[in-house]
Amino acid sequence: MSVRLLRFSPPLAFICAVWAPSGLRSTMVGVGVIATLALAADAAVRWDRAVLLFCGLLCSCTILAGLLLNLLPSGLTRVSWSISAACGSLALLSRRRQSPPIWRIPRLNPLSTAMAISACVLVGAALVLSNRGAQKADAAPLALWLATSPSGTSAFALSSTPQLVDASETCGTSRPRDLGPVDIPARTQTTLPRLQACDGKLVVQLLDVATHKQLRLVSTTS
Amino acid sequence: MSLVSATRPAHRRESSSASAEAPAWWATPWVSVLLSSVGLLIHADVSYLENTKGSASDALYWLSLMLLFVPTAWQVSLRRTSATARTALVVMCGLALYVTRILDYPTVFAYHDELIHQNNLRLIDSSHHLFAANSILPVTSFYPGIEIVANAVQSTTGLSQHISGEIVIALSRVILMLAGILLLSTVLGSERAGCFGMLVYMANPQFLFFNSQFSYQTLALPLAFFCVYLIAHPVRGPFAVGIGAIALGVGALTVAHHLTALAFVGFTAAWLLLTRVGAKRSSADREYSGAPALLPWAVGISTIELIAWSAFTYPRIKPYLVSIATHSWDSVVVLFNGHSQQLFANPVGPPTPVWERATSFASVAAILIALAFSLTALARARFARSAGMFMLAAVAAVYPIIPLGHLTNAASEVADRSSGFLYVGLGAVFVWWFRRFLTSRNLTASNRRLWDFGALIFLALIFLGGTVVGSGPTWLRTPGPYLVSADNRSVDRYNLATAHWMGEALPARAHVFTDRVNGLLDSTYGRATIITHAGSGIDMRYAAGLLLAGPNLPRDTAIINAIGAQYLVVDQRLDESLPGVGEYIEDGEQPVAGKPTPIPSEAALQKFNNYPGVDRIYDNGEDVIYTLGGIR
């Protein structure tokens, strides 16, 4: 493919990314950005300077483009950003007359290759490990809440782990009414048994099945 | 014309001996890469253990950081390492240190400033326009540089706000490292020296922690470096193209961060002034001290852009800067009255270990000694008359404000933040002096290696010490069990669950009164308008009683009416200890000025259960949300 045709590929990637499925979008944009850098690079400029100029001007142009897009009624949207990226890429590449430089990938000996692959595997393992730790730490706790609608008040519970709890409700000064055991599946919003109409203060509690210790409590006044 | 001089040779690419003999396998750059990745894996393990077991070995934490830094520094010091490998390794080292922050918090932004800027990003994403009001720190939405770039990444790729933000920080880090290496290489005349200078820079207390947060300075600082690079090495092409590139870069910098833009204008103006003074003093030195052709243009353009943007943001920026200046001045006055801040004081979490304190003192001492030697040598050398080097030396000479600033609370923050600029000067003068010292002596190869080893020890010491100083209290470094009002350590599953629930169940922009960390999360994930002094101008000393004072229905009703609160979020753990960052809600809450807020009583945190007209609509075991509509 000639350079003249090749330089239309990054803008095309940015535009197509608007309609691409979400999983593919980031890949298309990433390829578009890297292709723009590769095609726009000047053979006379060393890689470090080329990368610095590209990244620095990319950030600067993006910020100023953001200010301009803000003036449009539609503002900063996926479409306006994609069109801006395509225009920017086209403007940059349309000035090019000569072929892009050939970026040589350094040739590695087997030992260096093994070390490079090992390094990638270790970094990947590090990311997976830290993600697992964070997911364990951020597991949502058992939560109880009330929502009021014209048809009445409802109570909901949610937890990241399956829970079996007892529920009860109290209206005003009357004795608590047992709502029975409630099975709360993991990560599924559970509606508690229908609450009775109450003129005074309605209190809903979740209790530990074994000890009947109060776990959660919400209340509302009609 | 570069930063330094036309008479000096353009910087050399030192890889002379690379072709002579192939390095042993253990001396190849890939070994440094491999060791760095081992460091990252160890760091991930520390993070995993902190998240799941609540504690991890401190030794492992520091080992992981040293594995990222020392092998790279060692590889850079080897004369046979190629220039490309050196530059790539130093950039990789900067990125790897940033990746440790991702490993600590891989799924969310957890620090105060990060959450404020993520909220700005959310506001842009939901409204599709800039400058939407940020209720916690309004000034930040008027400097939306980092948010604009993150929004561009998020909108075009469909990635989450968090990942988009991380991509922008990584991009900023690449700009910072490359611009720093290339500028220092230019000033010092060799790429190896430039890489060493950047390794010194990486020891600055802000490098690992603050300047790798999703915050406006994180992008602004690299942009400032980039703009200086554009002045020293104009973009190829007609003169107007060079000016256009500078106008673009400086414009982005001005929109990105107020103080960095101001520092840039000050730096370039002083640089220009020096070149003019130098040219007048001696015609022989005119060429030596000459300014880059674009420097006067850069000064003019940056001044105009700064004034224009500041005029736009004036109503927001003025109270913010006045408050910083007032706080810093007050703390200096307190210092002169004989009351200094207790160093390494820590109201929550474990105390800073003795060896860490000793290391930080040793690193400050080492820097001060090296600074004294290098500045003295520089003053005697003709090289000092170079405007660029003189500027960097002047910047380095300001270093003592960093340790001195730590004697007061407010000034320590200002001093620490200045380290992102000052360490460029330190990098330049240290490396210049060390190279001059080596060349002035006729050293044998083994002696030279010994001195290189000494330089490596020095680098490791100042990196360790700088990291200890920059990390603040020990709990601020890594994830771990909940601590009261301790920023990252208060962002836990309970507070996150509350914020996410709020985002789904409550109307957007609901007026919420709550503590510092819940406020950050509830605005970012819960779409709430948080009632603060900075955002609403309320008297926080009065309003804080709503959350922190004991039961008093008439007073609390009056506060609710005065501040217009619709919901109250109470973290029932606030009575466990004093706040980690010195305040439960916001600065100014303290009932007696200058004294810490007392720990709230359990009765204060439970009082709304008994107030008439208040509904307790949400409970997750630690956080409770009340509606306040019925109490008015």
Coordinates of N, CA and C in Angstrom, one line a residue, chain B residues 159-332:
Chain B
L159 N -13.1 3.3 27.5 CA -12.6 2.8 28.7 C -13.2 3.5 29.9
S160 N -13.0 3.0 31.1 CA -13.5 3.6 32.3 C -12.8 4.9 32.6
Q161 N -13.4 5.7 33.5 CA -12.7 7.0 33.9 C -11.4 6.6 34.6
H162 N -11.4 5.6 35.4 CA -10.1 5.3 36.1 C -9.0 4.9 35.1
I163 N -9.3 4.0 34.2 CA -8.3 3.5 33.3 C -7.8 4.7 32.4
S164 N -8.8 5.5 31.9 CA -8.4 6.6 31.1 C -7.5 7.6 31.8
G165 N -7.8 7.8 33.1 CA -7.0 8.7 33.9 C -5.6 8.1 34.1
E166 N -5.5 6.8 34.2 CA -4.2 6.1 34.4 C -3.4 6.3 33.1
I167 N -4.1 6.2 32.0 CA -3.4 6.3 30.7 C -2.8 7.7 30.6
V168 N -3.5 8.7 31.0 CA -3.1 10.1 30.9 C -1.9 10.3 31.8
I169 N -1.9 9.7 33.0 CA -0.8 9.9 33.9 C 0.5 9.2 33.3
A170 N 0.3 8.0 32.7 CA 1.4 7.4 32.1 C 2.0 8.2 30.9
L171 N 1.1 8.8 30.1 CA 1.6 9.7 29.1 C 2.3 10.9 29.6
S172 N 1.8 11.4 30.7 CA 2.5 12.6 31.4 C 3.9 12.2 31.8
R173 N 4.0 10.9 32.4 CA 5.2 10.5 32.9 C 6.3 10.3 31.8
V174 N 5.8 9.8 30.6 CA 6.7 9.7 29.5 C 7.2 11.1 29.0
I175 N 6.3 12.1 29.0 CA 6.7 13.4 28.6 C 7.7 14.0 29.6
L176 N 7.4 13.8 30.9 CA 8.3 14.3 32.0 C 9.7 13.7 31.8
M177 N 9.8 12.4 31.7 CA 11.1 11.7 31.7 C 11.9 12.1 30.4
L178 N 11.2 12.1 29.3 CA 12.0 12.4 28.1 C 12.4 13.8 28.0
A179 N 11.5 14.7 28.4 CA 11.9 16.2 28.4 C 13.0 16.4 29.4
G180 N 12.9 15.8 30.5 CA 13.9 16.0 31.6 C 15.3 15.5 31.1
I181 N 15.3 14.3 30.5 CA 16.6 13.7 30.0 C 17.2 14.6 28.9
L182 N 16.3 15.0 28.0 CA 16.9 15.7 26.8 C 17.3 17.1 27.2
L183 N 16.6 17.7 28.2 CA 17.0 19.1 28.6 C 18.3 19.0 29.4
L184 N 18.4 18.0 30.3 CA 19.6 17.9 31.1 C 20.8 17.4 30.3
S185 N 20.5 16.6 29.3 CA 21.6 16.2 28.4 C 22.1 17.4 27.6
T186 N 21.2 18.3 27.3 CA 21.7 19.5 26.5 C 22.5 20.4 27.4
V187 N 22.0 20.6 28.7 CA 22.8 21.5 29.6 C 24.1 20.9 30.0
L188 N 24.1 19.6 30.2 CA 25.3 18.9 30.8 C 26.2 18.4 29.7
G189 N 25.8 18.4 28.4 CA 26.6 18.0 27.3 C 26.8 16.5 27.1
S190 N 26.1 15.7 27.8 CA 26.1 14.3 27.4 C 24.8 13.6 27.9
E191 N 24.5 12.6 27.1 CA 23.2 11.8 27.4 C 23.3 11.1 28.7
R192 N 24.5 10.6 29.0 CA 24.7 9.8 30.2 C 24.5 10.7 31.4
A193 N 25.1 11.9 31.3 CA 24.9 12.9 32.4 C 23.4 13.3 32.5
G194 N 22.7 13.4 31.4 CA 21.3 13.8 31.4 C 20.5 12.7 32.1
C195 N 20.8 11.4 31.8 CA 20.1 10.3 32.5 C 20.4 10.3 33.9
F196 N 21.7 10.6 34.3 CA 22.0 10.6 35.8 C 21.2 11.8 36.4
G197 N 21.2 12.9 35.7 CA 20.5 14.1 36.3 C 19.0 13.7 36.5
M198 N 18.4 13.0 35.6 CA 17.0 12.6 35.8 C 16.9 11.6 36.9
L199 N 17.9 10.7 37.2 CA 17.8 9.8 38.3 C 17.8 10.6 39.6
V200 N 18.6 11.7 39.7 CA 18.6 12.6 40.8 C 17.2 13.2 41.0
Y201 N 16.6 13.6 39.8 CA 15.3 14.2 39.9 C 14.2 13.2 40.4
M202 N 14.4 11.9 40.1 CA 13.4 10.9 40.5 C 13.5 10.7 42.0
A203 N 14.5 11.3 42.7 CA 14.5 11.2 44.2 C 13.7 12.3 44.8
N204 N 13.1 13.1 44.1 CA 12.3 14.2 44.7 C 11.1 13.6 45.4
P205 N 10.8 14.2 46.6 CA 9.7 13.6 47.4 C 8.4 13.5 46.7
Q206 N 8.1 14.3 45.7 CA 6.8 14.2 45.1 C 6.8 13.2 43.9
F207 N 7.9 12.8 43.5 CA 7.9 12.0 42.2 C 7.1 10.7 42.3
L208 N 7.3 9.9 43.4 CA 6.6 8.6 43.5 C 5.2 8.8 43.9
F209 N 4.9 9.8 44.8 CA 3.5 9.9 45.3 C 2.7 10.9 44.6
F210 N 2.9 12.2 44.9 CA 2.0 13.2 44.5 C 2.0 13.4 43.0
N211 N 3.2 13.4 42.4 CA 3.2 13.7 40.9 C 2.8 12.4 40.1
S212 N 2.3 11.4 40.8 CA 1.7 10.3 40.0 C 0.3 10.1 40.3
Q213 N -0.3 11.2 40.9 CA -1.8 11.1 41.1 C -2.5 11.7 40.0
F214 N -3.8 11.4 39.9 CA -4.7 12.0 38.9 C -5.0 13.4 39.4
S215 N -4.1 14.3 39.2 CA -4.3 15.6 39.7 C -3.7 16.6 38.7
Y216 N -4.1 17.9 38.7 CA -3.7 18.8 37.6 C -2.2 19.0 37.5
Q217 N -1.4 19.0 38.6 CA 0.0 19.2 38.5 C 0.7 18.0 37.8
T218 N 0.1 16.9 37.9 CA 0.7 15.7 37.3 C 0.9 15.9 35.8
L219 N 0.0 16.6 35.1 CA 0.1 16.8 33.7 C 0.8 18.2 33.5
A220 N 0.6 19.1 34.4 CA 1.2 20.5 34.1 C 2.7 20.5 34.2
L221 N 3.2 19.7 35.2 CA 4.7 19.7 35.3 C 5.4 19.2 34.1
P222 N 5.0 18.0 33.5 CA 5.6 17.6 32.3 C 5.4 18.6 31.1
L223 N 4.2 19.2 31.1 CA 4.0 20.2 30.0 C 5.0 21.4 30.2
A224 N 5.3 21.8 31.4 CA 6.2 22.9 31.7 C 7.6 22.4 31.2
F225 N 8.0 21.2 31.5 CA 9.3 20.7 31.0 C 9.3 20.7 29.4
F226 N 8.2 20.2 28.9 CA 8.1 20.1 27.4 C 8.2 21.5 26.8
C227 N 7.6 22.5 27.4 CA 7.7 23.9 26.9 C 9.1 24.4 26.9
V228 N 9.8 24.1 28.0 CA 11.2 24.6 28.1 C 12.0 23.8 27.0
Y229 N 11.7 22.6 26.8 CA 12.3 21.8 25.7 C 12.1 22.5 24.3
L230 N 10.8 22.9 24.1 CA 10.5 23.5 22.8 C 11.2 24.8 22.6
I231 N 11.5 25.5 23.8 CA 12.3 26.8 23.7 C 13.8 26.4 23.3
A232 N 14.3 25.4 24.0 CA 15.7 25.1 23.8 C 15.9 24.4 22.4
H233 N 14.9 23.6 22.0 CA 15.0 22.8 20.8 C 13.8 23.1 20.0
P234 N 13.7 24.2 19.2 CA 12.5 24.5 18.5 C 12.1 23.4 17.5
V235 N 10.8 23.3 17.3 CA 10.3 22.3 16.3 C 10.9 22.7 14.9
R236 N 11.3 21.7 14.2 CA 12.0 22.0 12.9 C 10.9 22.7 11.9
G237 N 11.4 23.6 11.2 CA 10.5 24.3 10.2 C 10.7 25.8 10.3
P238 N 9.8 26.5 9.7 CA 9.8 28.0 9.8 C 9.7 28.5 11.2
F239 N 10.2 29.7 11.4 CA 10.2 30.3 12.7 C 8.8 30.3 13.4
A240 N 7.8 30.6 12.5 CA 6.4 30.6 13.0 C 5.9 29.3 13.6
V241 N 6.5 28.2 13.0 CA 6.1 26.9 13.5 C 6.6 26.7 14.9
G242 N 7.8 27.1 15.1 CA 8.4 27.0 16.5 C 7.6 27.8 17.5
I243 N 7.2 29.0 17.1 CA 6.4 29.9 18.0 C 5.0 29.3 18.2
G244 N 4.5 28.7 17.1 CA 3.1 28.1 17.2 C 3.2 26.9 18.2
A245 N 4.2 26.1 18.1 CA 4.3 25.0 19.0 C 4.4 25.4 20.5
I246 N 5.2 26.5 20.7 CA 5.3 27.0 22.1 C 4.0 27.6 22.5
A247 N 3.3 28.3 21.7 CA 2.0 28.9 22.1 C 1.1 27.8 22.4
L248 N 1.1 26.7 21.7 CA 0.2 25.5 21.9 C 0.6 24.9 23.3
G249 N 1.9 24.6 23.5 CA 2.3 24.0 24.7 C 2.0 24.9 25.9
V250 N 2.3 26.1 25.8 CA 2.1 27.0 27.0 C 0.6 27.2 27.2
G251 N -0.2 27.3 26.2 CA -1.6 27.4 26.3 C -2.2 26.2 27.1
A252 N -1.7 25.0 26.7 CA -2.2 23.8 27.4 C -1.7 23.9 28.9
L253 N -0.5 24.3 29.1 CA 0.0 24.4 30.5 C -0.8 25.4 31.3
T254 N -1.1 26.5 30.7 CA -1.9 27.5 31.4 C -3.3 27.0 31.8
V255 N -3.9 26.2 31.0 CA -5.2 25.6 31.3 C -5.1 24.5 32.3
A256 N -3.9 23.9 32.3 CA -3.7 22.7 33.2 C -3.5 23.0 34.7
H257 N -2.7 24.1 35.0 CA -2.4 24.3 36.4 C -1.9 25.7 36.6
H258 N -2.6 26.4 37.6 CA -2.2 27.8 37.8 C -0.8 28.1 38.3
L259 N -0.4 27.4 39.4 CA 0.9 27.7 39.9 C 2.1 27.2 39.0
T260 N 1.9 26.1 38.3 CA 2.9 25.6 37.4 C 3.1 26.6 36.3
A261 N 2.0 27.1 35.8 CA 2.0 28.1 34.7 C 2.8 29.4 35.2
L262 N 2.4 29.8 36.4 CA 3.1 30.9 37.0 C 4.6 30.7 37.2
A263 N 4.9 29.5 37.7 CA 6.4 29.2 37.8 C 7.1 29.2 36.5
F264 N 6.4 28.7 35.5 CA 7.0 28.7 34.1 C 7.3 30.1 33.6
V265 N 6.3 31.0 33.8 CA 6.5 32.4 33.4 C 7.7 33.0 34.2
G266 N 7.7 32.8 35.5 CA 8.8 33.3 36.3 C 10.1 32.7 35.9
F267 N 10.2 31.5 35.6 CA 11.5 30.8 35.2 C 12.0 31.4 33.9
T268 N 11.1 31.4 32.9 CA 11.5 31.9 31.5 C 11.9 33.4 31.6
A269 N 11.1 34.2 32.4 CA 11.4 35.6 32.5 C 12.8 35.8 33.1
A270 N 13.0 35.1 34.2 CA 14.3 35.2 34.8 C 15.5 34.7 33.9
W271 N 15.2 33.7 33.2 CA 16.2 33.2 32.2 C 16.5 34.3 31.2
L272 N 15.5 34.9 30.6 CA 15.7 35.9 29.6 C 16.5 37.1 30.2
L273 N 16.1 37.5 31.4 CA 16.7 38.6 32.1 C 18.2 38.3 32.3
L274 N 18.5 37.1 32.7 CA 19.9 36.7 32.9 C 20.7 36.8 31.6
T275 N 20.1 36.3 30.6 CA 20.9 36.4 29.3 C 21.1 37.8 28.9
R276 N 20.2 38.7 29.1 CA 20.4 40.1 28.8 C 21.5 40.7 29.7
V277 N 21.4 40.4 31.0 CA 22.4 41.0 31.9 C 23.8 40.4 31.5
G278 N 23.8 39.1 31.3 CA 25.1 38.5 30.9 C 25.7 39.1 29.6
A279 N 24.8 39.4 28.7 CA 25.3 40.0 27.4 C 25.8 41.4 27.6
K280 N 25.3 42.1 28.5 CA 25.7 43.5 28.8 C 27.0 43.5 29.5
R281 N 27.2 42.6 30.5 CA 28.4 42.6 31.3 C 29.7 42.3 30.5
S282 N 29.6 41.5 29.6 CA 30.8 41.2 28.8 C 30.4 40.8 27.4
S283 N 31.0 41.5 26.5 CA 30.7 41.2 25.1 C 31.2 39.8 24.7
A284 N 32.3 39.4 25.4 CA 32.9 38.1 25.1 C 32.0 37.0 25.5
D285 N 31.2 37.3 26.5 CA 30.3 36.3 27.0 C 29.0 36.2 26.3
R286 N 28.8 37.2 25.4 CA 27.5 37.3 24.8 C 27.0 36.0 24.2
E287 N 27.9 35.4 23.4 CA 27.5 34.2 22.8 C 27.3 33.1 23.8
Y288 N 28.2 33.1 24.8 CA 28.1 32.1 25.8 C 26.8 32.1 26.6
S289 N 26.4 33.4 26.9 CA 25.2 33.5 27.7 C 23.9 33.8 26.9
G290 N 24.0 33.7 25.6 CA 22.9 34.0 24.8 C 21.7 33.2 25.0
A291 N 20.5 33.9 24.7 CA 19.3 33.2 24.9 C 18.8 32.5 23.6
P292 N 18.1 31.4 23.7 CA 17.5 30.8 22.5 C 16.6 31.8 21.8
A293 N 16.6 31.7 20.5 CA 15.9 32.7 19.8 C 14.4 32.9 20.2
L294 N 13.8 31.7 20.6 CA 12.4 31.8 20.9 C 12.1 32.2 22.3
L295 N 13.1 32.4 23.1 CA 12.9 32.7 24.6 C 12.1 33.9 24.8
P296 N 12.4 35.1 24.1 CA 11.6 36.3 24.3 C 10.1 36.1 23.9
W297 N 10.0 35.3 22.8 CA 8.6 35.0 22.4 C 7.9 34.2 23.4
A298 N 8.6 33.2 24.0 CA 8.0 32.3 25.0 C 7.5 33.1 26.2
V299 N 8.4 34.1 26.6 CA 8.1 34.9 27.8 C 6.8 35.7 27.5
G300 N 6.8 36.3 26.3 CA 5.6 37.2 26.0 C 4.4 36.3 25.9
I301 N 4.4 35.2 25.2 CA 3.2 34.4 24.9 C 2.7 33.9 26.3
S302 N 3.6 33.3 27.1 CA 3.2 32.7 28.3 C 2.6 33.7 29.3
T303 N 3.2 34.9 29.3 CA 2.6 36.0 30.1 C 1.2 36.4 29.7
I304 N 1.0 36.6 28.4 CA -0.3 36.9 27.9 C -1.3 35.8 28.2
E305 N -0.9 34.6 27.9 CA -1.9 33.5 28.1 C -2.2 33.3 29.6
L306 N -1.2 33.5 30.4 CA -1.5 33.4 31.9 C -2.4 34.5 32.4
I307 N -2.2 35.7 31.9 CA -3.0 36.8 32.3 C -4.5 36.6 31.8
A308 N -4.6 36.2 30.5 CA -5.9 36.0 30.0 C -6.7 34.9 30.7
W309 N -6.0 33.8 31.0 CA -6.7 32.7 31.7 C -7.0 33.1 33.1
S310 N -6.1 33.8 33.7 CA -6.3 34.1 35.1 C -7.5 35.1 35.2
A311 N -7.6 36.0 34.2 CA -8.8 36.9 34.2 C -10.1 36.2 34.2
F312 N -10.1 35.1 33.4 CA -11.3 34.2 33.3 C -11.6 33.5 34.6
T313 N -10.5 33.0 35.3 CA -10.7 32.2 36.5 C -10.6 33.0 37.8
Y314 N -10.4 34.3 37.7 CA -10.1 35.2 38.8 C -11.0 35.0 40.0
P315 N -12.3 35.0 39.9 CA -13.2 34.8 41.0 C -12.9 33.5 41.8
R316 N -12.5 32.5 41.1 CA -12.2 31.2 41.8 C -10.8 31.1 42.3
I317 N -9.9 31.6 41.5 CA -8.5 31.4 41.9 C -8.0 32.3 43.0
K318 N -8.6 33.5 43.1 CA -8.1 34.4 44.1 C -8.3 33.9 45.5
P319 N -9.6 33.5 45.9 CA -9.7 33.0 47.3 C -8.9 31.7 47.6
Y320 N -8.7 30.9 46.5 CA -7.9 29.7 46.7 C -6.4 30.0 47.0
L321 N -5.8 30.9 46.2 CA -4.4 31.3 46.4 C -4.2 32.1 47.7
V322 N -5.2 32.9 48.0 CA -5.1 33.7 49.2 C -5.1 32.8 50.4
S323 N -6.0 31.8 50.3 CA -6.1 30.9 51.5 C -4.8 30.1 51.6
I324 N -4.1 29.7 50.5 CA -2.8 29.0 50.6 C -1.8 29.9 51.3
A325 N -1.7 31.1 50.7 CA -0.7 32.1 51.2 C -1.0 32.4 52.7
T326 N -2.2 32.6 53.1 CA -2.6 32.9 54.5 C -2.1 31.8 55.4
H327 N -2.5 30.6 55.0 CA -2.2 29.4 55.8 C -0.6 29.3 56.0
S328 N 0.1 29.4 54.9 CA 1.5 29.3 54.9 C 2.1 30.4 55.8
W329 N 1.6 31.6 55.6 CA 2.2 32.7 56.4 C 1.9 32.5 57.9
D330 N 0.6 32.1 58.2 CA 0.2 31.8 59.6 C 1.2 30.8 60.2
S331 N 1.5 29.8 59.5 CA 2.3 28.7 60.0 C 3.7 29.2 60.2
V332 N 4.2 30.1 59.4 CA 5.5 30.6 59.6 C 5.5 31.5 60.8

